[in-house]
Amino acid sequence: MSTSQAACIASTELDGLDGEDEAVEEVQHEVVVYNALTHNALTHNALTHNALTHNALTHNALTHNGLMSNPFTKEALRERESRELLSFIVSCALPEDEKITVEVDRRSYTFVGELGLAPEWGRKNGSCGEKCQEWVSACLLSRVNYQGEHVPISLRGKHDALSSTAKERDKYDVPEATYYGNVFQKNQRRFACLAPGQRSIPRVCGPSLKDCVVDVVGKCEDVCDGPQKDGSYTNCRDRKPLLNLCGLRIFLPGTDSYKTSVSVFLE
């Protein structure tokens, strides 16, 4: 790895890449992170009105003042699962040179930036709009671990912060799945599609797709555009396509497409 930390990520760009077929840049960092976000922290408690309310969180800056000035957020941070979720939100949204320290019941907690997918959220008077929410959501979904275990994964996607090195792509060469959605909506949107050759996602879903924390909507090659040169997929949809007699993909009315997605590769 390029630094002594377990995850080595850097980005100073605010926006994702706009080109449909851009070359994979050889940059001096690797987008390898540990995943250990539990599904309970993501779904059961932490983004509900009993804990971190999605409106209170996204409408305010991801800063000490922004978090602690809101009574709902301040109260939520007393709960371990809320702190767990916030640590991953900060890790996904803010770059590695930023951190947030808060004090709850006379105990200090520090949340460290890592990926930098939405650095604008951490600025004074910042907030997290739809694009920010979808980038952070895709990152969060990609880092859920069914057992809550720390497993290194390579994250790739159409964002400057997700550029990868040739060394990383050689080491993490097993495509797993692509993740997308919006967990900050009242009714969370949590989707994944399977990489070529995969039939399950044991890291995220456990032994079965039946009760998975994400809705697995099919193969990435059917519901997304791509793969890109780094193996990632983009413009993924939330429904399986209907195939007509000519083999064309036809999606039902109301099918949503997400320009922001994160593809995961394993060793």
C-alpha positions as YAML, in Angstrom:
chain: A
units: angstrom
residues:
- id: 1
  name: MET
  ca: [0.00, 0.00, 0.00]
- id: 2
  name: SER
  ca: [1.10, 3.54, -0.57]
- id: 3
  name: THR
  ca: [0.80, 4.69, 3.03]
- id: 4
  name: SER
  ca: [1.07, 3.04, 6.43]
- id: 5
  name: GLN
  ca: [-2.66, 3.19, 6.91]
- id: 6
  name: ALA
  ca: [-4.97, 0.27, 6.17]
- id: 7
  name: ALA
  ca: [-6.77, 2.31, 3.56]
- id: 8
  name: CYS
  ca: [-4.99, 4.71, 1.26]
- id: 9
  name: ILE
  ca: [-7.22, 7.19, -0.47]
- id: 10
  name: ALA
  ca: [-6.84, 10.75, -1.72]
- id: 11
  name: SER
  ca: [-8.96, 13.21, -3.65]
- id: 12
  name: THR
  ca: [-9.19, 16.96, -4.05]
- id: 13
  name: GLU
  ca: [-11.88, 16.96, -6.72]
- id: 14
  name: LEU
  ca: [-15.48, 17.79, -5.92]
- id: 15
  name: ASP
  ca: [-17.19, 16.12, -8.83]
- id: 16
  name: GLY
  ca: [-17.09, 12.66, -10.38]
- id: 17
  name: LEU
  ca: [-15.75, 12.10, -13.87]
- id: 18
  name: ASP
  ca: [-18.17, 12.94, -16.64]
- id: 19
  name: GLY
  ca: [-16.70, 10.97, -19.57]
- id: 20
  name: GLU
  ca: [-18.34, 7.68, -20.46]
- id: 21
  name: ASP
  ca: [-15.13, 5.88, -21.41]
- id: 22
  name: GLU
  ca: [-12.30, 7.71, -19.70]
- id: 23
  name: ALA
  ca: [-8.90, 6.11, -19.34]
- id: 24
  name: VAL
  ca: [-8.00, 4.74, -15.92]
- id: 25
  name: GLU
  ca: [-5.51, 7.18, -14.46]
- id: 26
  name: GLU
  ca: [-2.33, 5.96, -12.85]
- id: 27
  name: VAL
  ca: [-2.45, 7.80, -9.56]
- id: 28
  name: GLN
  ca: [-0.35, 7.58, -6.45]
- id: 29
  name: HIS
  ca: [-2.96, 6.09, -4.16]
- id: 30
  name: GLU
  ca: [-5.02, 2.98, -3.75]
- id: 31
  name: VAL
  ca: [-8.72, 2.84, -2.97]
- id: 32
  name: VAL
  ca: [-8.52, -0.12, -0.61]
- id: 33
  name: VAL
  ca: [-10.63, 0.11, 2.52]
- id: 34
  name: TYR
  ca: [-11.77, -2.14, 5.32]
- id: 35
  name: ASN
  ca: [-15.44, -3.04, 5.49]
- id: 36
  name: ALA
  ca: [-17.14, -3.81, 8.78]
- id: 37
  name: LEU
  ca: [-20.35, -1.78, 8.74]
- id: 38
  name: THR
  ca: [-23.09, -3.94, 10.23]
- id: 39
  name: HIS
  ca: [-26.48, -4.11, 8.53]
- id: 40
  name: ASN
  ca: [-28.20, -3.19, 11.81]
- id: 41
  name: ALA
  ca: [-26.32, 0.09, 12.01]
- id: 42
  name: LEU
  ca: [-27.31, 0.92, 8.46]
- id: 43
  name: THR
  ca: [-30.95, -0.13, 8.44]
- id: 44
  name: HIS
  ca: [-32.54, -0.85, 11.82]
- id: 45
  name: ASN
  ca: [-31.73, 2.11, 13.98]
- id: 46
  name: ALA
  ca: [-29.21, 4.63, 12.84]
- id: 47
  name: LEU
  ca: [-31.14, 6.48, 10.11]
- id: 48
  name: THR
  ca: [-34.53, 6.59, 11.79]
- id: 49
  name: HIS
  ca: [-36.30, 9.25, 13.80]
- id: 50
  name: ASN
  ca: [-35.13, 7.46, 16.93]
- id: 51
  name: ALA
  ca: [-31.48, 8.04, 16.05]
- id: 52
  name: LEU
  ca: [-29.70, 9.88, 13.25]
- id: 53
  name: THR
  ca: [-32.54, 11.49, 11.32]
- id: 54
  name: HIS
  ca: [-31.69, 11.68, 7.67]
- id: 55
  name: ASN
  ca: [-32.99, 15.25, 7.34]
- id: 56
  name: ALA
  ca: [-31.10, 16.54, 10.36]
- id: 57
  name: LEU
  ca: [-27.93, 14.94, 9.08]
- id: 58
  name: THR
  ca: [-27.97, 15.86, 5.39]
- id: 59
  name: HIS
  ca: [-29.33, 19.39, 5.79]
- id: 60
  name: ASN
  ca: [-26.43, 20.37, 8.02]
- id: 61
  name: ALA
  ca: [-22.69, 20.51, 7.49]
- id: 62
  name: LEU
  ca: [-20.71, 17.38, 8.32]
- id: 63
  name: THR
  ca: [-18.68, 19.26, 10.91]
- id: 64
  name: HIS
  ca: [-18.47, 19.38, 14.69]
- id: 65
  name: ASN
  ca: [-20.75, 22.41, 14.85]
- id: 66
  name: GLY
  ca: [-23.17, 20.99, 12.31]
- id: 67
  name: LEU
  ca: [-23.51, 17.72, 14.23]
- id: 68
  name: MET
  ca: [-23.61, 19.03, 17.78]
- id: 69
  name: SER
  ca: [-25.90, 21.99, 17.12]
- id: 70
  name: ASN
  ca: [-28.76, 19.66, 16.19]
- id: 71
  name: PRO
  ca: [-30.41, 18.11, 19.27]
- id: 72
  name: PHE
  ca: [-31.58, 15.01, 17.36]
- id: 73
  name: THR
  ca: [-28.10, 14.22, 16.09]
- id: 74
  name: LYS
  ca: [-26.49, 14.96, 19.44]
- id: 75
  name: GLU
  ca: [-28.89, 12.63, 21.20]
- id: 76
  name: ALA
  ca: [-28.43, 9.92, 18.55]
- id: 77
  name: LEU
  ca: [-24.67, 9.83, 19.05]
- id: 78
  name: ARG
  ca: [-25.20, 8.34, 22.49]
- id: 79
  name: GLU
  ca: [-25.99, 5.09, 20.66]
- id: 80
  name: ARG
  ca: [-23.17, 2.83, 19.51]
- id: 81
  name: GLU
  ca: [-24.82, 1.96, 16.20]
- id: 82
  name: SER
  ca: [-25.29, 5.63, 15.35]
- id: 83
  name: ARG
  ca: [-21.62, 6.30, 16.03]
- id: 84
  name: GLU
  ca: [-20.69, 3.27, 13.93]
- id: 85
  name: LEU
  ca: [-22.74, 4.53, 11.00]
- id: 86
  name: LEU
  ca: [-21.41, 8.08, 11.34]
- id: 87
  name: SER
  ca: [-17.84, 6.81, 11.29]
- id: 88
  name: PHE
  ca: [-18.47, 5.20, 7.89]
- id: 89
  name: ILE
  ca: [-20.36, 8.24, 6.60]
- id: 90
  name: VAL
  ca: [-17.41, 10.49, 7.45]
- id: 91
  name: SER
  ca: [-14.98, 7.95, 6.01]
- id: 92
  name: CYS
  ca: [-16.89, 7.85, 2.72]
- id: 93
  name: ALA
  ca: [-17.67, 11.57, 2.42]
- id: 94
  name: LEU
  ca: [-14.59, 13.43, 3.65]
- id: 95
  name: PRO
  ca: [-10.96, 13.23, 2.46]
- id: 96
  name: GLU
  ca: [-8.28, 11.64, 4.60]
- id: 97
  name: ASP
  ca: [-6.87, 14.92, 5.90]
- id: 98
  name: GLU
  ca: [-10.14, 15.81, 7.66]
- id: 99
  name: LYS
  ca: [-11.68, 14.55, 10.87]
- id: 100
  name: ILE
  ca: [-14.51, 15.41, 13.26]
- id: 101
  name: THR
  ca: [-14.28, 15.15, 17.04]
- id: 102
  name: VAL
  ca: [-17.41, 15.34, 19.17]
- id: 103
  name: GLU
  ca: [-18.03, 15.00, 22.89]
- id: 104
  name: VAL
  ca: [-20.97, 12.91, 24.09]
- id: 105
  name: ASP
  ca: [-21.61, 12.42, 27.79]
- id: 106
  name: ARG
  ca: [-18.09, 13.65, 28.53]
- id: 107
  name: ARG
  ca: [-16.50, 11.15, 26.17]
- id: 108
  name: SER
  ca: [-14.75, 12.20, 22.97]
- id: 109
  name: TYR
  ca: [-15.26, 10.40, 19.67]
- id: 110
  name: THR
  ca: [-13.25, 11.12, 16.54]
- id: 111
  name: PHE
  ca: [-14.50, 10.29, 13.05]
- id: 112
  name: VAL
  ca: [-11.83, 10.27, 10.34]
- id: 113
  name: GLY
  ca: [-12.23, 11.09, 6.65]
- id: 114
  name: GLU
  ca: [-10.86, 8.67, 4.10]
- id: 115
  name: LEU
  ca: [-12.34, 8.55, 0.58]
- id: 116
  name: GLY
  ca: [-13.50, 12.09, -0.13]
- id: 117
  name: LEU
  ca: [-16.56, 11.28, -2.23]
- id: 118
  name: ALA
  ca: [-18.46, 14.36, -0.99]
- id: 119
  name: PRO
  ca: [-15.96, 16.85, 0.51]
- id: 120
  name: GLU
  ca: [-18.40, 19.74, 0.04]
- id: 121
  name: TRP
  ca: [-20.51, 18.28, 2.86]
- id: 122
  name: GLY
  ca: [-17.73, 18.97, 5.33]
- id: 123
  name: ARG
  ca: [-17.42, 22.67, 4.53]
- id: 124
  name: LYS
  ca: [-18.85, 25.50, 6.57]
- id: 125
  name: ASN
  ca: [-22.59, 25.74, 5.85]
- id: 126
  name: GLY
  ca: [-22.29, 22.56, 3.78]
- id: 127
  name: SER
  ca: [-25.09, 20.09, 3.15]
- id: 128
  name: CYS
  ca: [-25.60, 16.83, 1.29]
- id: 129
  name: GLY
  ca: [-27.86, 16.98, -1.77]
- id: 130
  name: GLU
  ca: [-29.03, 14.13, -3.96]
- id: 131
  name: LYS
  ca: [-25.72, 13.48, -5.71]
- id: 132
  name: CYS
  ca: [-23.82, 13.59, -2.42]
- id: 133
  name: GLN
  ca: [-26.36, 11.26, -0.81]
- id: 134
  name: GLU
  ca: [-26.10, 8.74, -3.63]
- id: 135
  name: TRP
  ca: [-22.28, 8.69, -3.62]
- id: 136
  name: VAL
  ca: [-22.13, 8.23, 0.13]
- id: 137
  name: SER
  ca: [-24.94, 5.65, 0.01]
- id: 138
  name: ALA
  ca: [-23.14, 3.57, -2.62]
- id: 139
  name: CYS
  ca: [-20.01, 3.67, -0.50]
- id: 140
  name: LEU
  ca: [-21.87, 2.67, 2.67]
- id: 141
  name: LEU
  ca: [-23.63, -0.23, 0.95]
- id: 142
  name: SER
  ca: [-20.35, -1.49, -0.47]
- id: 143
  name: ARG
  ca: [-18.83, -1.60, 3.01]
- id: 144
  name: VAL
  ca: [-21.49, -3.64, 4.80]
- id: 145
  name: ASN
  ca: [-20.16, -6.93, 6.12]
- id: 146
  name: TYR
  ca: [-22.59, -9.69, 7.10]
- id: 147
  name: GLN
  ca: [-20.34, -10.79, 9.96]
- id: 148
  name: GLY
  ca: [-19.13, -7.31, 10.87]
- id: 149
  name: GLU
  ca: [-15.59, -8.40, 9.94]
- id: 150
  name: HIS
  ca: [-12.71, -6.26, 8.70]
- id: 151
  name: VAL
  ca: [-11.99, -7.42, 5.16]
- id: 152
  name: PRO
  ca: [-9.98, -5.32, 2.68]
- id: 153
  name: ILE
  ca: [-11.88, -4.45, -0.50]
- id: 154
  name: SER
  ca: [-11.04, -2.40, -3.57]
- id: 155
  name: LEU
  ca: [-13.60, 0.29, -4.46]
- id: 156
  name: ARG
  ca: [-13.88, 1.59, -8.02]
- id: 157
  name: GLY
  ca: [-16.26, 3.88, -9.83]
- id: 158
  name: LYS
  ca: [-16.73, 6.96, -11.94]
- id: 159
  name: HIS
  ca: [-15.36, 9.45, -9.43]
- id: 160
  name: ASP
  ca: [-11.90, 10.96, -9.13]
- id: 161
  name: ALA
  ca: [-11.64, 9.64, -5.58]
- id: 162
  name: LEU
  ca: [-12.10, 6.08, -6.85]
- id: 163
  name: SER
  ca: [-9.25, 6.02, -9.36]
- id: 164
  name: SER
  ca: [-7.10, 2.92, -9.00]
- id: 165
  name: THR
  ca: [-3.53, 1.86, -9.68]
- id: 166
  name: ALA
  ca: [-2.45, -1.04, -11.87]
- id: 167
  name: LYS
  ca: [-0.95, -2.67, -8.77]
- id: 168
  name: GLU
  ca: [-4.29, -2.47, -6.97]
- id: 169
  name: ARG
  ca: [-6.20, -3.87, -9.94]
- id: 170
  name: ASP
  ca: [-3.76, -6.78, -10.19]
- id: 171
  name: LYS
  ca: [-4.05, -7.61, -6.50]
- id: 172
  name: TYR
  ca: [-7.80, -7.14, -6.21]
- id: 173
  name: ASP
  ca: [-8.85, -8.92, -9.37]
- id: 174
  name: VAL
  ca: [-12.04, -10.73, -8.32]
- id: 175
  name: PRO
  ca: [-15.14, -8.68, -9.20]
- id: 176
  name: GLU
  ca: [-17.88, -9.03, -6.60]
- id: 177
  name: ALA
  ca: [-20.81, -6.63, -7.15]
- id: 178
  name: THR
  ca: [-21.80, -3.02, -7.77]
- id: 179
  name: TYR
  ca: [-23.74, -1.04, -5.16]
- id: 180
  name: TYR
  ca: [-26.03, 1.98, -5.53]
- id: 181
  name: GLY
  ca: [-29.12, 3.66, -4.09]
- id: 182
  name: ASN
  ca: [-29.96, 6.26, -1.46]
- id: 183
  name: VAL
  ca: [-30.05, 5.27, 2.21]
- id: 184
  name: PHE
  ca: [-30.86, 8.84, 3.29]
- id: 185
  name: GLN
  ca: [-34.39, 8.72, 1.89]
- id: 186
  name: LYS
  ca: [-37.24, 7.94, 4.26]
- id: 187
  name: ASN
  ca: [-37.69, 4.64, 2.45]
- id: 188
  name: GLN
  ca: [-34.14, 3.53, 1.89]
- id: 189
  name: ARG
  ca: [-33.11, 2.53, -1.63]
- id: 190
  name: ARG
  ca: [-30.48, -0.22, -1.37]
- id: 191
  name: PHE
  ca: [-29.46, -2.04, -4.55]
- id: 192
  name: ALA
  ca: [-26.70, -4.25, -5.85]
- id: 193
  name: CYS
  ca: [-26.02, -6.17, -9.03]
- id: 194
  name: LEU
  ca: [-23.81, -9.21, -9.46]
- id: 195
  name: ALA
  ca: [-20.46, -9.05, -11.24]
- id: 196
  name: PRO
  ca: [-19.91, -11.46, -14.16]
- id: 197
  name: GLY
  ca: [-19.58, -15.03, -12.91]
- id: 198
  name: GLN
  ca: [-21.01, -14.31, -9.45]
- id: 199
  name: ARG
  ca: [-24.21, -15.83, -8.08]
- id: 200
  name: SER
  ca: [-24.06, -14.54, -4.51]
- id: 201
  name: ILE
  ca: [-22.52, -11.86, -2.30]
- id: 202
  name: PRO
  ca: [-21.58, -13.72, 0.90]
- id: 203
  name: ARG
  ca: [-19.55, -10.79, 2.25]
- id: 204
  name: VAL
  ca: [-22.62, -8.52, 2.32]
- id: 205
  name: CYS
  ca: [-25.59, -10.89, 2.18]
- id: 206
  name: GLY
  ca: [-24.37, -13.92, 4.09]
- id: 207
  name: PRO
  ca: [-25.39, -17.41, 2.95]
- id: 208
  name: SER
  ca: [-28.40, -16.31, 0.88]
- id: 209
  name: LEU
  ca: [-29.62, -13.42, -1.24]
- id: 210
  name: LYS
  ca: [-33.13, -13.93, 0.14]
- id: 211
  name: ASP
  ca: [-32.84, -11.69, 3.20]
- id: 212
  name: CYS
  ca: [-29.94, -9.56, 2.03]
- id: 213
  name: VAL
  ca: [-29.58, -5.98, 3.26]
- id: 214
  name: VAL
  ca: [-29.53, -4.93, -0.42]
- id: 215
  name: ASP
  ca: [-31.94, -5.81, -3.19]
- id: 216
  name: VAL
  ca: [-29.93, -7.78, -5.74]
- id: 217
  name: VAL
  ca: [-31.60, -6.87, -9.01]
- id: 218
  name: GLY
  ca: [-29.65, -9.08, -11.40]
- id: 219
  name: LYS
  ca: [-26.41, -9.13, -13.32]
- id: 220
  name: CYS
  ca: [-24.53, -5.86, -13.69]
- id: 221
  name: GLU
  ca: [-24.17, -6.42, -17.41]
- id: 222
  name: ASP
  ca: [-27.98, -6.43, -17.67]
- id: 223
  name: VAL
  ca: [-28.89, -3.47, -15.44]
- id: 224
  name: CYS
  ca: [-25.86, -1.16, -15.81]
- id: 225
  name: ASP
  ca: [-23.61, 0.39, -18.43]
- id: 226
  name: GLY
  ca: [-20.10, -0.95, -18.68]
- id: 227
  name: PRO
  ca: [-17.85, -2.36, -17.60]
- id: 228
  name: GLN
  ca: [-15.48, 0.61, -17.64]
- id: 229
  name: LYS
  ca: [-11.76, 0.08, -18.15]
- id: 230
  name: ASP
  ca: [-11.25, -0.46, -14.43]
- id: 231
  name: GLY
  ca: [-14.02, -3.08, -14.34]
- id: 232
  name: SER
  ca: [-16.62, -0.85, -12.68]
- id: 233
  name: TYR
  ca: [-20.21, -0.30, -13.80]
- id: 234
  name: THR
  ca: [-22.24, 2.91, -13.99]
- id: 235
  name: ASN
  ca: [-25.79, 4.11, -14.73]
- id: 236
  name: CYS
  ca: [-27.28, 1.15, -12.87]
- id: 237
  name: ARG
  ca: [-31.03, 0.57, -12.59]
- id: 238
  name: ASP
  ca: [-33.28, -0.64, -9.81]
- id: 239
  name: ARG
  ca: [-35.20, -3.26, -11.77]
- id: 240
  name: LYS
  ca: [-34.42, -6.28, -13.84]
- id: 241
  name: PRO
  ca: [-34.93, -5.63, -17.56]
- id: 242
  name: LEU
  ca: [-37.54, -7.31, -19.68]
- id: 243
  name: LEU
  ca: [-35.89, -8.91, -22.70]
- id: 244
  name: ASN
  ca: [-37.76, -8.80, -25.98]
- id: 245
  name: LEU
  ca: [-37.38, -11.26, -28.82]
- id: 246
  name: CYS
  ca: [-34.41, -9.37, -30.23]
- id: 247
  name: GLY
  ca: [-32.52, -9.61, -26.96]
- id: 248
  name: LEU
  ca: [-32.84, -5.91, -26.20]
- id: 249
  name: ARG
  ca: [-33.16, -4.64, -22.65]
- id: 250
  name: ILE
  ca: [-36.53, -3.01, -21.96]
- id: 251
  name: PHE
  ca: [-37.17, -1.51, -18.53]
- id: 252
  name: LEU
  ca: [-40.60, -0.99, -17.01]
- id: 253
  name: PRO
  ca: [-41.88, 2.57, -16.56]
- id: 254
  name: GLY
  ca: [-40.71, 4.02, -13.27]
- id: 255
  name: THR
  ca: [-37.35, 2.29, -13.36]
- id: 256
  name: ASP
  ca: [-34.79, 4.56, -11.70]
- id: 257
  name: SER
  ca: [-31.21, 4.91, -12.91]
- id: 258
  name: TYR
  ca: [-28.32, 5.85, -10.63]
- id: 259
  name: LYS
  ca: [-25.30, 7.58, -12.12]
- id: 260
  name: THR
  ca: [-23.39, 7.06, -8.87]
- id: 261
  name: SER
  ca: [-22.30, 3.53, -8.06]
- id: 262
  name: VAL
  ca: [-19.40, 1.74, -6.40]
- id: 263
  name: SER
  ca: [-18.02, -1.54, -7.71]
- id: 264
  name: VAL
  ca: [-16.17, -3.84, -5.31]
- id: 265
  name: PHE
  ca: [-13.25, -6.13, -6.09]
- id: 266
  name: LEU
  ca: [-11.77, -8.73, -3.76]
- id: 267
  name: GLU
  ca: [-8.35, -10.37, -3.51]
...
